[in-house]
């Protein structure tokens, strides 16, 4: 006699009963697994008493399609009741200047990620330095992303007279002093005009269809663009002649302290010229990075005296601490006393009994050591005083500054300056405000963002942060994106004597900068090979986190 098994159907006439049993067992197994095999972060959050959302598999809501957990949200974020109700719309992105949905979604994700990185809690955990002012950062930024709990609507859609007033204030170097806190930013004409003033910079050459910054690694962006000068030598000669006049005009303004600083950007290197009184130096300085052995040899042949500040600084630090030098640094230091390396043999009287390497071998070894640090941050070159004028003539006549082939062929280097000069074109940094909704413990909250793109020079960064202190009530966060080849400009140059602050302000009063910005940039930089990456301002106190330059 056959044994009857519950739920068993030999002819498979009752499949629903069997399937119900399997579904029931699967549900019970998943529920047990979710309770016993919680991930480590969730177990830690539960132990801390944080209310957590259940995973969709263990939710048990009975809905056909469970709500998928937001991958960008933290574990302690809960879905509000309004979002759990069926048929309710989800989070929306309201952009004032962009209508493309794909770009809005991408910007939303980027904003949320930046908010998580620059939260005040993350700064307090890592013990980042804090003060009332940010450190000096001489690198060029390509993008600034500010976030705040207060709107940035005042930065959009400037009126015609506000835009005109901002341009006039920039050209006349008008000093604008804002109150510590602005109650109604929408009605503050001074704030909007000052914001317009802080976005202006001067550029040469200017071709609207070509992105002229950054130049290093820009071949892909320039590929396919129209460049009528690439195969026309006469046109190249005209462009270079015009560029030489603009370059000389900038240097003359710098020498007479009517221009604080400027950048020369090529497809291979970047040069920063600073007037006397900036970065703690009493003479004109020029930093070149990155450099190669060929460029340094050419500068020596032209009689340009320069130094490698990072090589000497690292050597002094490591010798004082008793640690060993790195491979490239040790080889570079040994070049200075190569001729005296066998002097101890003469003192012992055995110099004739030991075979010394021939001059050809010594020369090859020197060349190998010098090439080893090419294109690295350690190759940064410092030129001071009257040698900067010789450097000016050298750069004008140096043919290797202009690419001979590729998308940048025949295109002169880019000149960037905070003040006007001969042949310059006024340009504006692009700014737009975006409002997003982000998840919080109590539900969704509004988060306001301000994005600024373009070649953001040090004076613009300081001016914008001063404005946001007044407009955002002294509380905002910022993500700073650095043009990496310029991060090494934050090294501390050798300071022979300390300058009097009052004397510096008096001599540089006509350089076109706000007095507070002038005081900020005249300080000695100390970030070294790093640059500012994240900034959090809370109750007018600044916390910052530098990013270390990646060495290849």
XYZ file of C-alpha atoms in Angstrom:
552
model
C 0.000 0.000 0.000
C 1.425 3.326 -1.051
C 2.281 5.898 1.591
C 0.523 9.225 1.186
C 2.855 12.183 1.381
C 1.250 15.544 2.196
C 1.583 17.981 -0.690
C 2.617 15.268 -3.120
C 0.654 14.844 -6.350
C 1.753 11.912 -8.613
C -0.138 13.273 -11.612
C 0.834 16.879 -10.805
C -2.828 17.922 -10.711
C -2.436 20.214 -7.697
C 0.702 22.336 -8.389
C -0.521 25.490 -6.567
C -0.362 23.725 -3.203
C 3.221 22.623 -3.784
C 4.256 26.068 -5.042
C 2.682 27.754 -2.043
C 4.728 25.539 0.247
C 7.943 26.451 -1.573
C 7.173 30.155 -1.476
C 6.406 29.950 2.226
C 9.651 28.119 2.976
C 11.676 30.603 0.899
C 10.140 33.572 2.713
C 10.803 32.083 6.126
C 14.383 31.236 5.129
C 15.057 34.775 3.908
C 13.606 36.294 7.046
C 15.765 34.056 9.254
C 18.889 34.824 7.197
C 18.270 38.568 7.360
C 18.038 38.419 11.151
C 21.031 36.148 11.728
C 23.337 37.348 8.964
C 23.168 41.116 9.266
C 26.090 42.963 7.629
C 28.717 44.352 9.992
C 27.815 48.055 9.392
C 24.118 47.365 10.112
C 24.933 45.366 13.251
C 27.075 48.279 14.496
C 24.300 50.765 13.697
C 21.717 48.605 15.477
C 23.988 48.314 18.525
C 24.265 52.126 18.584
C 20.461 52.414 18.649
C 20.051 53.941 15.178
C 16.697 53.310 13.437
C 17.387 51.508 10.159
C 15.358 50.745 7.066
C 14.905 47.021 6.436
C 16.292 45.599 3.242
C 13.674 44.997 0.496
C 14.029 41.223 0.874
C 13.081 41.331 4.547
C 10.588 44.161 4.381
C 7.533 41.953 4.233
C 5.268 44.748 3.028
C 3.363 42.493 0.657
C 3.888 44.748 -2.336
C 4.662 43.223 -5.691
C 7.606 45.581 -6.302
C 9.537 46.500 -3.121
C 11.215 49.904 -2.889
C 14.894 49.685 -3.879
C 17.297 51.171 -1.373
C 19.114 54.317 -2.493
C 22.779 53.246 -3.014
C 24.005 56.802 -2.274
C 22.170 57.011 1.067
C 23.698 56.205 4.444
C 22.510 53.197 6.455
C 20.742 55.392 8.991
C 18.597 57.129 6.358
C 14.914 56.248 6.490
C 12.375 56.525 3.727
C 9.742 59.074 4.737
C 6.071 58.194 4.834
C 5.321 60.496 1.936
C 7.683 58.563 -0.304
C 6.281 55.176 0.778
C 2.776 56.040 -0.313
C 2.067 54.684 -3.800
C 1.687 57.200 -6.575
C 3.665 59.943 -4.828
C 6.493 61.598 -6.800
C 10.080 60.984 -5.735
C 12.884 63.487 -5.193
C 13.123 66.172 -7.838
C 16.042 68.245 -9.118
C 15.306 71.887 -9.819
C 17.966 73.523 -12.023
C 17.840 77.187 -12.974
C 20.113 76.974 -15.978
C 20.128 73.342 -17.210
C 17.197 71.464 -18.739
C 18.945 68.326 -19.836
C 17.734 65.490 -17.608
C 20.852 63.349 -17.988
C 23.147 66.169 -16.906
C 20.858 66.956 -13.970
C 20.969 63.351 -12.747
C 24.736 63.256 -13.051
C 25.083 66.539 -11.175
C 22.695 65.303 -8.472
C 24.810 62.212 -7.840
C 27.993 64.281 -7.800
C 26.476 66.747 -5.351
C 25.345 64.009 -2.958
C 28.781 62.375 -3.029
C 30.489 65.703 -2.358
C 28.119 66.418 0.511
C 29.001 63.120 2.145
C 32.705 63.861 1.771
C 32.550 67.410 3.091
C 30.146 66.931 5.981
C 31.142 68.649 9.257
C 31.228 65.277 11.029
C 33.903 63.958 8.692
C 36.071 67.006 9.402
C 35.777 66.599 13.164
C 36.635 62.893 12.987
C 39.840 63.396 11.009
C 41.053 66.296 13.163
C 41.641 68.684 10.256
C 43.180 72.113 10.997
C 40.859 75.044 11.538
C 41.226 78.830 11.696
C 39.375 81.975 10.743
C 41.195 82.156 7.387
C 42.092 79.553 4.787
C 45.753 78.921 3.941
C 47.202 80.423 0.776
C 46.636 78.210 -2.263
C 48.506 79.237 -5.418
C 47.177 76.390 -7.552
C 44.603 76.988 -10.294
C 41.205 75.425 -9.686
C 39.100 74.088 -12.531
C 35.841 73.750 -10.568
C 34.363 74.922 -7.274
C 31.308 73.254 -5.749
C 29.787 75.114 -2.805
C 26.917 73.649 -0.762
C 24.828 75.316 1.912
C 21.533 75.025 3.751
C 20.662 78.530 2.498
C 19.803 79.203 -1.164
C 22.168 80.675 -3.757
C 19.337 82.232 -5.771
C 21.006 85.644 -5.492
C 23.811 84.427 -7.792
C 21.466 83.831 -10.769
C 20.070 86.150 -13.401
C 21.852 89.383 -12.613
C 20.118 92.511 -13.800
C 21.657 94.640 -16.551
C 22.763 97.445 -14.236
C 24.183 94.931 -11.714
C 26.296 93.272 -14.383
C 27.505 96.625 -15.669
C 28.313 97.808 -12.151
C 30.298 94.636 -11.470
C 32.382 95.166 -14.614
C 33.083 98.782 -13.686
C 34.060 97.806 -10.143
C 36.541 95.284 -11.494
C 38.122 97.653 -14.013
C 38.462 100.393 -11.395
C 39.551 97.966 -8.631
C 36.772 99.250 -6.386
C 36.948 98.004 -2.812
C 33.616 96.534 -1.695
C 33.031 95.830 1.997
C 30.007 93.687 2.840
C 28.428 93.281 6.277
C 29.194 90.189 8.329
C 25.761 88.724 7.594
C 23.247 89.758 4.920
C 19.632 89.255 5.938
C 17.946 89.307 2.495
C 20.421 88.306 -0.198
C 17.899 88.698 -3.038
C 17.619 92.434 -2.388
C 21.357 93.037 -1.886
C 22.622 94.773 -5.008
C 26.101 95.151 -3.512
C 26.401 91.390 -3.070
C 25.405 90.599 -6.652
C 27.734 93.269 -8.091
C 30.628 92.038 -5.952
C 29.960 88.468 -7.094
C 30.102 89.587 -10.717
C 33.349 91.430 -9.962
C 34.983 88.311 -8.462
C 34.288 86.159 -11.562
C 36.272 88.276 -14.040
C 39.701 87.329 -15.351
C 41.849 88.271 -18.360
C 43.051 85.907 -21.071
C 45.331 85.893 -24.107
C 44.984 84.575 -26.769
C 41.211 84.218 -26.992
C 39.426 81.965 -29.480
C 35.792 81.311 -28.518
C 35.722 77.860 -30.118
C 38.885 76.611 -28.373
C 39.267 75.733 -24.660
C 42.514 77.540 -23.762
C 42.732 76.209 -20.207
C 43.987 73.771 -19.150
C 46.627 73.252 -21.835
C 48.363 70.204 -20.345
C 46.474 67.125 -21.499
C 43.992 69.137 -23.565
C 44.698 67.488 -26.937
C 41.547 65.362 -26.742
C 39.316 68.382 -26.097
C 40.942 70.334 -28.914
C 40.854 67.474 -31.411
C 38.668 68.290 -34.397
C 38.551 72.028 -33.650
C 39.311 74.496 -36.399
C 42.909 75.766 -36.231
C 43.774 77.728 -39.404
C 47.266 78.531 -38.079
C 48.427 74.911 -37.766
C 49.767 74.801 -41.349
C 50.257 78.532 -41.959
C 53.707 79.726 -40.833
C 52.944 83.393 -41.530
C 49.870 83.243 -39.319
C 51.855 81.486 -36.601
C 54.453 84.260 -36.748
C 51.709 86.908 -36.326
C 50.197 85.077 -33.350
C 53.569 84.668 -31.631
C 54.501 88.297 -32.249
C 51.217 89.437 -30.696
C 51.701 87.026 -27.808
C 55.209 88.361 -27.133
C 53.840 91.903 -26.847
C 51.179 90.745 -24.355
C 53.702 88.722 -22.346
C 56.092 91.687 -22.112
C 53.210 93.970 -21.102
C 52.278 91.612 -18.253
C 55.845 91.452 -16.980
C 56.148 95.258 -17.025
C 52.937 95.522 -14.987
C 54.315 92.942 -12.576
C 57.628 94.764 -12.252
C 55.905 98.055 -11.426
C 53.588 96.229 -8.939
C 50.462 97.019 -10.959
C 49.831 93.308 -11.510
C 50.032 90.895 -8.552
C 50.782 87.693 -10.487
C 50.050 85.861 -13.723
C 50.308 82.390 -15.234
C 51.833 81.144 -18.483
C 50.218 77.837 -19.497
C 51.705 75.671 -22.252
C 51.046 72.116 -23.400
C 54.070 70.892 -21.386
C 54.522 73.206 -18.387
C 53.040 76.055 -16.353
C 54.872 79.175 -15.096
C 53.729 81.354 -12.182
C 55.162 84.889 -12.003
C 54.637 86.715 -8.686
C 55.379 90.350 -7.900
C 57.674 91.338 -5.062
C 55.856 91.197 -1.743
C 53.828 88.050 -2.421
C 54.481 84.670 -0.777
C 56.899 86.344 1.658
C 59.447 87.271 -1.032
C 60.918 90.765 -1.449
C 61.793 90.203 -5.138
C 59.970 88.956 -8.232
C 59.751 85.160 -8.296
C 58.860 82.635 -10.990
C 57.991 78.966 -10.486
C 58.130 76.514 -13.405
C 56.590 73.041 -13.225
C 57.067 70.427 -14.473
C 60.500 70.716 -16.056
C 62.870 68.417 -17.905
C 66.628 68.071 -18.021
C 66.680 69.606 -21.507
C 64.820 72.710 -20.345
C 67.064 73.139 -17.309
C 70.204 72.773 -19.436
C 68.858 75.361 -21.888
C 68.184 77.770 -19.021
C 71.734 77.273 -17.733
C 73.126 77.984 -21.176
C 71.165 81.268 -21.249
C 72.720 82.309 -17.935
C 69.508 81.930 -15.884
C 70.253 81.159 -12.246
C 67.645 78.923 -10.634
C 67.217 76.437 -7.818
C 65.330 73.221 -7.161
C 63.659 74.064 -3.836
C 62.028 70.679 -3.252
C 65.304 68.779 -3.714
C 67.202 70.957 -1.232
C 64.309 71.064 1.234
C 63.934 67.285 1.302
C 67.688 66.825 1.633
C 67.960 69.154 4.640
C 64.949 67.588 6.373
C 66.090 64.002 5.918
C 69.692 64.714 6.834
C 68.562 66.449 10.014
C 66.292 63.540 10.952
C 68.900 60.916 10.045
C 66.651 59.124 7.538
C 67.763 57.922 4.136
C 67.022 59.906 0.999
C 64.874 58.664 -1.840
C 66.450 57.331 -4.973
C 65.882 60.390 -7.150
C 66.597 62.889 -4.383
C 69.808 61.166 -3.288
C 71.099 61.121 -6.849
C 70.224 64.772 -7.410
C 71.996 65.844 -4.220
C 75.104 63.848 -5.092
C 75.512 65.842 -8.312
C 76.461 68.936 -6.333
C 79.607 67.428 -4.824
C 80.497 64.876 -7.532
C 83.888 66.487 -8.160
C 84.818 66.228 -4.469
C 83.714 62.618 -4.045
C 87.339 61.311 -4.256
C 89.001 63.965 -2.110
C 89.325 61.585 0.835
C 91.502 59.266 -1.292
C 94.042 62.046 -1.735
C 94.180 62.621 2.008
C 95.026 58.938 2.512
C 97.578 58.965 -0.327
C 96.034 56.024 -2.196
C 94.425 57.905 -5.057
C 96.790 56.269 -7.599
C 96.108 52.709 -6.425
C 92.312 52.825 -6.918
C 90.791 52.976 -10.366
C 88.389 55.875 -10.638
C 85.541 56.016 -13.179
C 86.317 57.890 -16.359
C 84.679 61.204 -17.190
C 82.366 59.609 -19.747
C 80.886 57.252 -17.133
C 80.452 60.090 -14.658
C 78.661 62.179 -17.293
C 76.287 59.347 -18.206
C 75.489 58.767 -14.550
C 74.728 62.460 -14.042
C 72.404 62.508 -17.038
C 70.541 59.461 -15.753
C 70.071 61.088 -12.359
C 68.780 64.332 -13.830
C 66.345 62.609 -16.172
C 64.977 60.532 -13.262
C 63.098 63.524 -11.760
C 61.752 64.900 -15.076
C 57.987 65.570 -15.131
C 57.835 65.025 -11.355
C 56.893 67.604 -8.692
C 60.531 67.567 -7.529
C 61.496 69.122 -10.865
C 59.884 72.466 -9.980
C 62.273 75.351 -10.673
C 62.468 78.641 -8.756
C 63.820 81.779 -10.457
C 64.266 84.990 -8.445
C 65.090 88.655 -8.963
C 66.590 89.937 -12.180
C 66.862 86.402 -13.532
C 63.104 86.518 -14.150
C 63.690 89.105 -16.906
C 66.190 86.770 -18.552
C 63.580 84.026 -18.183
C 61.066 86.260 -19.955
C 63.331 86.613 -23.010
C 64.133 82.907 -22.880
C 60.463 81.904 -22.945
C 59.704 84.292 -25.803
C 62.461 82.778 -27.956
C 61.964 79.155 -26.801
C 60.443 77.227 -29.697
C 59.612 74.187 -27.599
C 56.864 76.103 -25.753
C 54.695 75.841 -28.856
C 53.629 72.386 -30.024
C 54.911 71.440 -33.473
C 52.189 68.848 -34.140
C 48.818 67.781 -32.835
C 45.705 69.833 -32.044
C 47.770 72.547 -30.287
C 50.256 72.974 -33.134
C 51.206 76.635 -33.637
C 49.014 77.850 -30.754
C 50.809 80.299 -28.404
C 50.783 79.658 -24.647
C 47.848 80.894 -22.580
C 48.316 83.985 -20.399
C 46.040 84.253 -17.336
C 45.950 87.401 -15.230
C 43.675 88.993 -12.607
C 44.161 92.453 -14.193
C 43.978 93.819 -17.702
C 47.034 93.909 -19.956
C 47.821 94.688 -23.573
C 45.985 92.383 -25.974
C 43.974 90.685 -23.220
C 40.327 89.650 -23.449
C 37.951 89.904 -20.507
C 36.448 86.534 -19.601
C 33.942 85.346 -17.000
C 33.911 82.244 -14.855
C 30.705 80.249 -15.338
C 28.439 80.066 -12.287
C 25.127 78.284 -11.772
C 23.049 77.387 -8.724
C 21.277 74.052 -8.336
C 18.744 72.948 -5.728
C 18.582 69.255 -4.822
C 16.703 67.181 -2.287
C 18.784 64.830 -0.165
C 17.752 62.174 2.343
C 18.036 62.868 6.062
C 16.923 61.107 9.245
C 13.637 62.985 9.312
C 13.012 62.767 5.553
C 14.086 64.770 2.544
C 15.673 68.186 2.985
C 16.676 70.939 0.579
C 20.347 71.283 -0.230
C 21.546 74.266 -2.240
C 24.632 74.205 -4.428
C 26.673 76.772 -6.346
C 29.023 75.542 -9.065
C 31.777 77.731 -10.556
C 33.837 76.435 -13.479
C 36.802 77.859 -15.353
C 40.379 78.839 -14.473
C 39.779 79.915 -10.862
C 42.882 81.801 -9.754
C 43.845 82.426 -6.089
C 42.315 85.893 -5.874
C 38.957 84.653 -7.197
C 38.864 81.781 -4.695
C 39.484 84.148 -1.795
C 36.985 86.742 -3.047
C 34.193 84.181 -3.508
C 34.743 82.659 -0.062
C 34.577 86.148 1.489
C 31.249 86.777 -0.262
C 29.788 83.447 0.845
C 30.662 84.170 4.470
C 28.283 87.131 4.318
C 25.593 85.599 2.121
C 25.376 82.138 3.739
C 25.547 83.197 7.368
C 29.134 81.999 7.834
C 28.307 78.317 7.154
C 28.956 76.444 3.909
C 31.045 73.615 2.455
C 33.143 73.493 -0.680
C 34.773 70.917 -2.911
C 37.794 72.280 -4.794
C 39.085 70.641 -7.974
C 42.744 71.486 -8.641
C 44.674 71.533 -11.899
C 47.254 69.051 -10.607
C 50.399 70.435 -12.363
C 49.916 73.710 -10.448
C 49.566 72.174 -6.956
C 53.342 72.298 -6.456
C 53.196 76.116 -6.566
C 52.243 75.981 -2.875
C 55.802 75.179 -1.808
C 57.417 77.567 0.634
C 60.223 79.493 -1.096
C 63.374 80.345 0.879
C 62.580 83.453 2.943
C 65.656 85.608 3.550
C 63.894 88.273 5.604
C 60.390 88.919 6.879
C 58.529 91.734 5.150
C 56.666 94.466 6.963
C 52.932 94.087 6.327
C 52.280 97.834 6.192
C 55.080 98.348 3.664
C 53.735 95.547 1.454
C 50.218 97.000 1.513
C 51.518 100.453 0.647
C 53.658 99.291 -2.262
C 50.983 96.948 -3.687
C 47.988 99.223 -3.105
C 47.507 99.661 -6.866
C 47.848 96.016 -7.904
C 44.081 95.595 -8.353
C 43.314 93.299 -5.398
C 41.048 93.778 -2.408
C 43.068 94.693 0.724
C 42.001 91.475 2.474
C 42.946 89.412 -0.579
C 46.279 91.236 -0.763
C 46.950 90.471 2.887
C 45.997 86.829 2.296
C 48.271 86.298 -0.724
C 51.237 88.072 0.865
C 51.486 85.304 3.471
C 54.054 82.533 3.174
C 52.468 79.360 1.724
C 52.866 76.149 3.689
C 50.759 73.547 1.843
C 53.850 72.219 0.053
C 53.072 69.829 -2.800
C 49.411 69.607 -1.771
C 46.437 71.901 -2.368
C 43.070 72.597 -0.797
C 40.534 69.898 -1.643
C 37.691 70.202 0.880
C 36.659 73.211 2.935
C 33.966 73.446 5.613
C 33.060 76.806 7.138
C 30.926 76.631 10.268
C 30.094 79.750 12.279
C 32.813 81.659 10.359
C 35.497 79.121 11.345
C 37.261 77.340 8.473
C 38.209 73.669 8.431
C 40.138 72.357 5.460
C 41.532 69.128 4.140
C 44.455 69.178 1.663
C 44.952 66.673 -1.122
C 48.438 65.236 -1.612
C 49.832 65.563 -5.117
C 50.222 62.198 -6.807
C 53.741 61.608 -7.964
C 54.388 59.423 -10.958
